[in-house]
Amino acid sequence: MNDKGFAINTRNNMISAIVRGNRFSLLTAYSLTVGGYFAAQIYPLVTGFAINGVLQKNYVAILWLCVCHFIMVGLEVSAKMMDTRVFTRIHTAFASDAVAEAHRRGHPPSLIAGRATLLREYVTFLERDVPAALLSIISLGVAIVTLFWLDPTIGAVCLLLLVPSTLINARLARVSQSLNEGLNDRLEKEVGLLQTDAPNRVRRHFQALAMWRIKLSDLEAKSYGFLELFVIALFGVALWRVALQDVVEAGTIYAIFAYIWRFVTSMDQVPQIVQQIAKLADINRRLKV
């Protein structure tokens, strides 16, 4: 098994098979991505130092801000260029091997075509959702550590918010799994259905797809909305803490609220990642059959 391809082994997890077959490429792509994320995460803190420096007539701080920005942009551009090359190559190898394996097992063409569409979700997960998960983890970690340093009370409140977030997303994962099963049932049979001359059946099919997608969207929206109730409390605590300070530098206030926004944005991304994992779990189950 080399870096450019891999054999499909339906007895194992598909994500693991892809990762094992493309270790070096994925490590390079994710390293650039993580480097860009870390540079972006310290940017608000460096900006806060620059603001305080300018107010104190210390313009050297602006130089550090420019250096941080240059490093961040360089890493992000490199990561984007690498991602396109790595993941298009992975999809080509993965889909080709999976379709060949399906033919060997004697699956009908309509089922093969339906599953080939679902296979794209694996590559999408690695290309979009894994970096999003890494960003969330890095953002949450950097934000909490920095807020503890700037104001321990605000940092503690952020840490406590992880408890309801974990509970809400655990429920989201359980419900999403059953909803994705219904959606994927429809998608898997779509090609065969579209080959028939049955307008009413086709209409019912697309109406059913819409129903499953609406249910998934509503579930994610409700989870997001419930989490935002806790976010309101976080901002209330932050404003209260700032108001208690006798002297607070403008750059420090900016950094506090910038990192609160980073923390909140990271939490908002988690429901989407949870839903995608639930979807892949169902697809993986189908490919083992």
mmCIF file with all atom_site columns, N, CA and C in Angstrom, residues 20-72:
data_model
loop_
_atom_site.group_PDB
_atom_site.id
_atom_site.type_symbol
_atom_site.label_atom_id
_atom_site.label_alt_id
_atom_site.label_comp_id
_atom_site.label_asym_id
_atom_site.label_entity_id
_atom_site.label_seq_id
_atom_site.pdbx_PDB_ins_code
_atom_site.Cartn_x
_atom_site.Cartn_y
_atom_site.Cartn_z
_atom_site.occupancy
_atom_site.B_iso_or_equiv
_atom_site.pdbx_formal_charge
_atom_site.auth_seq_id
_atom_site.auth_comp_id
_atom_site.auth_asym_id
_atom_site.auth_atom_id
_atom_site.pdbx_PDB_model_num
ATOM 1   N N  . ARG A 1 20 ? -4.448 5.331  6.285  1.00 0.00 ? 20 ARG A N  1
ATOM 2   C CA . ARG A 1 20 ? -3.282 4.456  6.193  1.00 0.00 ? 20 ARG A CA 1
ATOM 3   C C  . ARG A 1 20 ? -2.650 4.507  4.805  1.00 0.00 ? 20 ARG A C  1
ATOM 4   N N  . GLY A 1 21 ? -3.473 4.633  3.779  1.00 0.00 ? 21 GLY A N  1
ATOM 5   C CA . GLY A 1 21 ? -2.947 4.649  2.417  1.00 0.00 ? 21 GLY A CA 1
ATOM 6   C C  . GLY A 1 21 ? -2.379 5.974  1.971  1.00 0.00 ? 21 GLY A C  1
ATOM 7   N N  . ASN A 1 22 ? -2.603 7.037  2.768  1.00 0.00 ? 22 ASN A N  1
ATOM 8   C CA . ASN A 1 22 ? -2.159 8.373  2.355  1.00 0.00 ? 22 ASN A CA 1
ATOM 9   C C  . ASN A 1 22 ? -1.552 9.131  3.534  1.00 0.00 ? 22 ASN A C  1
ATOM 10  N N  . ARG A 1 23 ? -0.741 8.420  4.316  1.00 0.00 ? 23 ARG A N  1
ATOM 11  C CA . ARG A 1 23 ? -0.202 9.020  5.540  1.00 0.00 ? 23 ARG A CA 1
ATOM 12  C C  . ARG A 1 23 ? 0.574  10.300 5.284  1.00 0.00 ? 23 ARG A C  1
ATOM 13  N N  . PHE A 1 24 ? 1.535  10.217 4.368  1.00 0.00 ? 24 PHE A N  1
ATOM 14  C CA . PHE A 1 24 ? 2.443  11.353 4.175  1.00 0.00 ? 24 PHE A CA 1
ATOM 15  C C  . PHE A 1 24 ? 1.703  12.568 3.615  1.00 0.00 ? 24 PHE A C  1
ATOM 16  N N  . SER A 1 25 ? 0.863  12.343 2.618  1.00 0.00 ? 25 SER A N  1
ATOM 17  C CA . SER A 1 25 ? 0.131  13.456 2.010  1.00 0.00 ? 25 SER A CA 1
ATOM 18  C C  . SER A 1 25 ? -0.786 14.133 3.024  1.00 0.00 ? 25 SER A C  1
ATOM 19  N N  . LEU A 1 26 ? -1.520 13.332 3.802  1.00 0.00 ? 26 LEU A N  1
ATOM 20  C CA . LEU A 1 26 ? -2.433 13.899 4.793  1.00 0.00 ? 26 LEU A CA 1
ATOM 21  C C  . LEU A 1 26 ? -1.672 14.615 5.905  1.00 0.00 ? 26 LEU A C  1
ATOM 22  N N  . LEU A 1 27 ? -0.541 14.049 6.318  1.00 0.00 ? 27 LEU A N  1
ATOM 23  C CA . LEU A 1 27 ? 0.262  14.687 7.360  1.00 0.00 ? 27 LEU A CA 1
ATOM 24  C C  . LEU A 1 27 ? 0.769  16.054 6.889  1.00 0.00 ? 27 LEU A C  1
ATOM 25  N N  . THR A 1 28 ? 1.212  16.125 5.630  1.00 0.00 ? 28 THR A N  1
ATOM 26  C CA . THR A 1 28 ? 1.694  17.396 5.089  1.00 0.00 ? 28 THR A CA 1
ATOM 27  C C  . THR A 1 28 ? 0.565  18.421 5.013  1.00 0.00 ? 28 THR A C  1
ATOM 28  N N  . ALA A 1 29 ? -0.591 17.975 4.483  1.00 0.00 ? 29 ALA A N  1
ATOM 29  C CA . ALA A 1 29 ? -1.725 18.887 4.332  1.00 0.00 ? 29 ALA A CA 1
ATOM 30  C C  . ALA A 1 29 ? -2.216 19.395 5.682  1.00 0.00 ? 29 ALA A C  1
ATOM 31  N N  . TYR A 1 30 ? -2.367 18.486 6.635  1.00 0.00 ? 30 TYR A N  1
ATOM 32  C CA . TYR A 1 30 ? -2.877 18.881 7.946  1.00 0.00 ? 30 TYR A CA 1
ATOM 33  C C  . TYR A 1 30 ? -1.850 19.710 8.733  1.00 0.00 ? 30 TYR A C  1
ATOM 34  N N  . SER A 1 31 ? -0.570 19.455 8.524  1.00 0.00 ? 31 SER A N  1
ATOM 35  C CA . SER A 1 31 ? 0.453  20.245 9.215  1.00 0.00 ? 31 SER A CA 1
ATOM 36  C C  . SER A 1 31 ? 0.401  21.711 8.780  1.00 0.00 ? 31 SER A C  1
ATOM 37  N N  . LEU A 1 32 ? 0.264  21.924 7.477  1.00 0.00 ? 32 LEU A N  1
ATOM 38  C CA . LEU A 1 32 ? 0.131  23.299 6.972  1.00 0.00 ? 32 LEU A CA 1
ATOM 39  C C  . LEU A 1 32 ? -1.144 23.948 7.498  1.00 0.00 ? 32 LEU A C  1
ATOM 40  N N  . THR A 1 33 ? -2.220 23.171 7.523  1.00 0.00 ? 33 THR A N  1
ATOM 41  C CA . THR A 1 33 ? -3.495 23.703 8.004  1.00 0.00 ? 33 THR A CA 1
ATOM 42  C C  . THR A 1 33 ? -3.412 24.087 9.472  1.00 0.00 ? 33 THR A C  1
ATOM 43  N N  . VAL A 1 34 ? -2.857 23.194 10.287 1.00 0.00 ? 34 VAL A N  1
ATOM 44  C CA . VAL A 1 34 ? -2.743 23.460 11.725 1.00 0.00 ? 34 VAL A CA 1
ATOM 45  C C  . VAL A 1 34 ? -1.823 24.647 11.981 1.00 0.00 ? 34 VAL A C  1
ATOM 46  N N  . GLY A 1 35 ? -0.718 24.736 11.211 1.00 0.00 ? 35 GLY A N  1
ATOM 47  C CA . GLY A 1 35 ? 0.175  25.883 11.361 1.00 0.00 ? 35 GLY A CA 1
ATOM 48  C C  . GLY A 1 35 ? -0.537 27.198 11.090 1.00 0.00 ? 35 GLY A C  1
ATOM 49  N N  . GLY A 1 36 ? -1.337 27.220 10.020 1.00 0.00 ? 36 GLY A N  1
ATOM 50  C CA . GLY A 1 36 ? -2.117 28.423 9.713  1.00 0.00 ? 36 GLY A CA 1
ATOM 51  C C  . GLY A 1 36 ? -3.128 28.734 10.797 1.00 0.00 ? 36 GLY A C  1
ATOM 52  N N  . TYR A 1 37 ? -3.744 27.684 11.361 1.00 0.00 ? 37 TYR A N  1
ATOM 53  C CA . TYR A 1 37 ? -4.723 27.890 12.428 1.00 0.00 ? 37 TYR A CA 1
ATOM 54  C C  . TYR A 1 37 ? -4.075 28.502 13.666 1.00 0.00 ? 37 TYR A C  1
ATOM 55  N N  . PHE A 1 38 ? -2.906 27.987 14.053 1.00 0.00 ? 38 PHE A N  1
ATOM 56  C CA . PHE A 1 38 ? -2.231 28.527 15.238 1.00 0.00 ? 38 PHE A CA 1
ATOM 57  C C  . PHE A 1 38 ? -1.849 29.993 15.034 1.00 0.00 ? 38 PHE A C  1
ATOM 58  N N  . ALA A 1 39 ? -1.346 30.313 13.821 1.00 0.00 ? 39 ALA A N  1
ATOM 59  C CA . ALA A 1 39 ? -1.002 31.707 13.535 1.00 0.00 ? 39 ALA A CA 1
ATOM 60  C C  . ALA A 1 39 ? -2.239 32.596 13.610 1.00 0.00 ? 39 ALA A C  1
ATOM 61  N N  . ALA A 1 40 ? -3.369 32.081 13.107 1.00 0.00 ? 40 ALA A N  1
ATOM 62  C CA . ALA A 1 40 ? -4.609 32.863 13.142 1.00 0.00 ? 40 ALA A CA 1
ATOM 63  C C  . ALA A 1 40 ? -5.118 33.030 14.571 1.00 0.00 ? 40 ALA A C  1
ATOM 64  N N  . GLN A 1 41 ? -4.897 32.014 15.417 1.00 0.00 ? 41 GLN A N  1
ATOM 65  C CA . GLN A 1 41 ? -5.409 32.076 16.779 1.00 0.00 ? 41 GLN A CA 1
ATOM 66  C C  . GLN A 1 41 ? -4.655 33.073 17.655 1.00 0.00 ? 41 GLN A C  1
ATOM 67  N N  . ILE A 1 42 ? -3.353 33.271 17.403 1.00 0.00 ? 42 ILE A N  1
ATOM 68  C CA . ILE A 1 42 ? -2.621 34.252 18.217 1.00 0.00 ? 42 ILE A CA 1
ATOM 69  C C  . ILE A 1 42 ? -2.764 35.665 17.649 1.00 0.00 ? 42 ILE A C  1
ATOM 70  N N  . TYR A 1 43 ? -3.389 35.776 16.478 1.00 0.00 ? 43 TYR A N  1
ATOM 71  C CA . TYR A 1 43 ? -3.518 37.080 15.824 1.00 0.00 ? 43 TYR A CA 1
ATOM 72  C C  . TYR A 1 43 ? -4.267 38.105 16.694 1.00 0.00 ? 43 TYR A C  1
ATOM 73  N N  . PRO A 1 44 ? -5.403 37.757 17.312 1.00 0.00 ? 44 PRO A N  1
ATOM 74  C CA . PRO A 1 44 ? -6.081 38.752 18.159 1.00 0.00 ? 44 PRO A CA 1
ATOM 75  C C  . PRO A 1 44 ? -5.215 39.234 19.324 1.00 0.00 ? 44 PRO A C  1
ATOM 76  N N  . LEU A 1 45 ? -4.438 38.308 19.914 1.00 0.00 ? 45 LEU A N  1
ATOM 77  C CA . LEU A 1 45 ? -3.581 38.702 21.028 1.00 0.00 ? 45 LEU A CA 1
ATOM 78  C C  . LEU A 1 45 ? -2.494 39.663 20.559 1.00 0.00 ? 45 LEU A C  1
ATOM 79  N N  . VAL A 1 46 ? -1.867 39.355 19.411 1.00 0.00 ? 46 VAL A N  1
ATOM 80  C CA . VAL A 1 46 ? -0.843 40.237 18.860 1.00 0.00 ? 46 VAL A CA 1
ATOM 81  C C  . VAL A 1 46 ? -1.451 41.578 18.474 1.00 0.00 ? 46 VAL A C  1
ATOM 82  N N  . THR A 1 47 ? -2.684 41.551 17.943 1.00 0.00 ? 47 THR A N  1
ATOM 83  C CA . THR A 1 47 ? -3.376 42.800 17.609 1.00 0.00 ? 47 THR A CA 1
ATOM 84  C C  . THR A 1 47 ? -3.627 43.631 18.854 1.00 0.00 ? 47 THR A C  1
ATOM 85  N N  . GLY A 1 48 ? -4.031 42.974 19.945 1.00 0.00 ? 48 GLY A N  1
ATOM 86  C CA . GLY A 1 48 ? -4.239 43.696 21.202 1.00 0.00 ? 48 GLY A CA 1
ATOM 87  C C  . GLY A 1 48 ? -2.958 44.348 21.696 1.00 0.00 ? 48 GLY A C  1
ATOM 88  N N  . PHE A 1 49 ? -1.827 43.610 21.593 1.00 0.00 ? 49 PHE A N  1
ATOM 89  C CA . PHE A 1 49 ? -0.536 44.187 21.979 1.00 0.00 ? 49 PHE A CA 1
ATOM 90  C C  . PHE A 1 49 ? -0.195 45.381 21.088 1.00 0.00 ? 49 PHE A C  1
ATOM 91  N N  . ALA A 1 50 ? -0.503 45.266 19.792 1.00 0.00 ? 50 ALA A N  1
ATOM 92  C CA . ALA A 1 50 ? -0.212 46.358 18.855 1.00 0.00 ? 50 ALA A CA 1
ATOM 93  C C  . ALA A 1 50 ? -1.029 47.603 19.201 1.00 0.00 ? 50 ALA A C  1
ATOM 94  N N  . ILE A 1 51 ? -2.307 47.391 19.563 1.00 0.00 ? 51 ILE A N  1
ATOM 95  C CA . ILE A 1 51 ? -3.158 48.532 19.944 1.00 0.00 ? 51 ILE A CA 1
ATOM 96  C C  . ILE A 1 51 ? -2.610 49.210 21.191 1.00 0.00 ? 51 ILE A C  1
ATOM 97  N N  . ASN A 1 52 ? -2.274 48.407 22.189 1.00 0.00 ? 52 ASN A N  1
ATOM 98  C CA . ASN A 1 52 ? -1.712 48.987 23.409 1.00 0.00 ? 52 ASN A CA 1
ATOM 99  C C  . ASN A 1 52 ? -0.377 49.679 23.132 1.00 0.00 ? 52 ASN A C  1
ATOM 100 N N  . GLY A 1 53 ? 0.430  49.077 22.241 1.00 0.00 ? 53 GLY A N  1
ATOM 101 C CA . GLY A 1 53 ? 1.716  49.674 21.905 1.00 0.00 ? 53 GLY A CA 1
ATOM 102 C C  . GLY A 1 53 ? 1.570  51.019 21.224 1.00 0.00 ? 53 GLY A C  1
ATOM 103 N N  . VAL A 1 54 ? 0.637  51.098 20.267 1.00 0.00 ? 54 VAL A N  1
ATOM 104 C CA . VAL A 1 54 ? 0.412  52.372 19.567 1.00 0.00 ? 54 VAL A CA 1
ATOM 105 C C  . VAL A 1 54 ? -0.060 53.444 20.542 1.00 0.00 ? 54 VAL A C  1
ATOM 106 N N  . LEU A 1 55 ? -0.956 53.072 21.459 1.00 0.00 ? 55 LEU A N  1
ATOM 107 C CA . LEU A 1 55 ? -1.457 54.045 22.441 1.00 0.00 ? 55 LEU A CA 1
ATOM 108 C C  . LEU A 1 55 ? -0.352 54.523 23.376 1.00 0.00 ? 55 LEU A C  1
ATOM 109 N N  . GLN A 1 56 ? 0.682  53.683 23.555 1.00 0.00 ? 56 GLN A N  1
ATOM 110 C CA . GLN A 1 56 ? 1.809  54.052 24.404 1.00 0.00 ? 56 GLN A CA 1
ATOM 111 C C  . GLN A 1 56 ? 3.002  54.567 23.591 1.00 0.00 ? 56 GLN A C  1
ATOM 112 N N  . LYS A 1 57 ? 2.765  54.842 22.307 1.00 0.00 ? 57 LYS A N  1
ATOM 113 C CA . LYS A 1 57 ? 3.797  55.352 21.391 1.00 0.00 ? 57 LYS A CA 1
ATOM 114 C C  . LYS A 1 57 ? 4.932  54.346 21.173 1.00 0.00 ? 57 LYS A C  1
ATOM 115 N N  . ASN A 1 58 ? 4.632  53.059 21.337 1.00 0.00 ? 58 ASN A N  1
ATOM 116 C CA . ASN A 1 58 ? 5.608  52.002 21.096 1.00 0.00 ? 58 ASN A CA 1
ATOM 117 C C  . ASN A 1 58 ? 5.225  51.300 19.788 1.00 0.00 ? 58 ASN A C  1
ATOM 118 N N  . TYR A 1 59 ? 5.795  51.752 18.673 1.00 0.00 ? 59 TYR A N  1
ATOM 119 C CA . TYR A 1 59 ? 5.357  51.283 17.365 1.00 0.00 ? 59 TYR A CA 1
ATOM 120 C C  . TYR A 1 59 ? 6.030  49.980 16.924 1.00 0.00 ? 59 TYR A C  1
ATOM 121 N N  . VAL A 1 60 ? 6.929  49.461 17.741 1.00 0.00 ? 60 VAL A N  1
ATOM 122 C CA . VAL A 1 60 ? 7.553  48.171 17.407 1.00 0.00 ? 60 VAL A CA 1
ATOM 123 C C  . VAL A 1 60 ? 6.505  47.059 17.404 1.00 0.00 ? 60 VAL A C  1
ATOM 124 N N  . ALA A 1 61 ? 5.451  47.210 18.216 1.00 0.00 ? 61 ALA A N  1
ATOM 125 C CA . ALA A 1 61 ? 4.409  46.187 18.290 1.00 0.00 ? 61 ALA A CA 1
ATOM 126 C C  . ALA A 1 61 ? 3.735  45.973 16.936 1.00 0.00 ? 61 ALA A C  1
ATOM 127 N N  . ILE A 1 62 ? 3.698  47.030 16.105 1.00 0.00 ? 62 ILE A N  1
ATOM 128 C CA . ILE A 1 62 ? 3.079  46.904 14.783 1.00 0.00 ? 62 ILE A CA 1
ATOM 129 C C  . ILE A 1 62 ? 3.881  45.942 13.919 1.00 0.00 ? 62 ILE A C  1
ATOM 130 N N  . LEU A 1 63 ? 5.201  45.931 14.100 1.00 0.00 ? 63 LEU A N  1
ATOM 131 C CA . LEU A 1 63 ? 6.054  45.027 13.328 1.00 0.00 ? 63 LEU A CA 1
ATOM 132 C C  . LEU A 1 63 ? 5.702  43.575 13.623 1.00 0.00 ? 63 LEU A C  1
ATOM 133 N N  . TRP A 1 64 ? 5.477  43.254 14.907 1.00 0.00 ? 64 TRP A N  1
ATOM 134 C CA . TRP A 1 64 ? 5.109  41.881 15.269 1.00 0.00 ? 64 TRP A CA 1
ATOM 135 C C  . TRP A 1 64 ? 3.765  41.493 14.671 1.00 0.00 ? 64 TRP A C  1
ATOM 136 N N  . LEU A 1 65 ? 2.858  42.442 14.608 1.00 0.00 ? 65 LEU A N  1
ATOM 137 C CA . LEU A 1 65 ? 1.560  42.175 13.986 1.00 0.00 ? 65 LEU A CA 1
ATOM 138 C C  . LEU A 1 65 ? 1.723  41.859 12.506 1.00 0.00 ? 65 LEU A C  1
ATOM 139 N N  . CYS A 1 66 ? 2.564  42.603 11.821 1.00 0.00 ? 66 CYS A N  1
ATOM 140 C CA . CYS A 1 66 ? 2.804  42.359 10.392 1.00 0.00 ? 66 CYS A CA 1
ATOM 141 C C  . CYS A 1 66 ? 3.459  41.004 10.157 1.00 0.00 ? 66 CYS A C  1
ATOM 142 N N  . VAL A 1 67 ? 4.412  40.652 11.028 1.00 0.00 ? 67 VAL A N  1
ATOM 143 C CA . VAL A 1 67 ? 5.077  39.347 10.898 1.00 0.00 ? 67 VAL A CA 1
ATOM 144 C C  . VAL A 1 67 ? 4.079  38.209 11.091 1.00 0.00 ? 67 VAL A C  1
ATOM 145 N N  . CYS A 1 68 ? 3.233  38.335 12.105 1.00 0.00 ? 68 CYS A N  1
ATOM 146 C CA . CYS A 1 68 ? 2.217  37.318 12.370 1.00 0.00 ? 68 CYS A CA 1
ATOM 147 C C  . CYS A 1 68 ? 1.272  37.174 11.191 1.00 0.00 ? 68 CYS A C  1
ATOM 148 N N  . HIS A 1 69 ? 0.867  38.296 10.620 1.00 0.00 ? 69 HIS A N  1
ATOM 149 C CA . HIS A 1 69 ? -0.059 38.271 9.480  1.00 0.00 ? 69 HIS A CA 1
ATOM 150 C C  . HIS A 1 69 ? 0.600  37.615 8.265  1.00 0.00 ? 69 HIS A C  1
ATOM 151 N N  . PHE A 1 70 ? 1.855  37.933 8.019  1.00 0.00 ? 70 PHE A N  1
ATOM 152 C CA . PHE A 1 70 ? 2.567  37.358 6.875  1.00 0.00 ? 70 PHE A CA 1
ATOM 153 C C  . PHE A 1 70 ? 2.680  35.844 7.020  1.00 0.00 ? 70 PHE A C  1
ATOM 154 N N  . ILE A 1 71 ? 3.036  35.373 8.219  1.00 0.00 ? 71 ILE A N  1
ATOM 155 C CA . ILE A 1 71 ? 3.155  33.928 8.456  1.00 0.00 ? 71 ILE A CA 1
ATOM 156 C C  . ILE A 1 71 ? 1.799  33.243 8.274  1.00 0.00 ? 71 ILE A C  1
ATOM 157 N N  . MET A 1 72 ? 0.745  33.852 8.810  1.00 0.00 ? 72 MET A N  1
ATOM 158 C CA . MET A 1 72 ? -0.594 33.279 8.715  1.00 0.00 ? 72 MET A CA 1
ATOM 159 C C  . MET A 1 72 ? -1.037 33.132 7.259  1.00 0.00 ? 72 MET A C  1
#
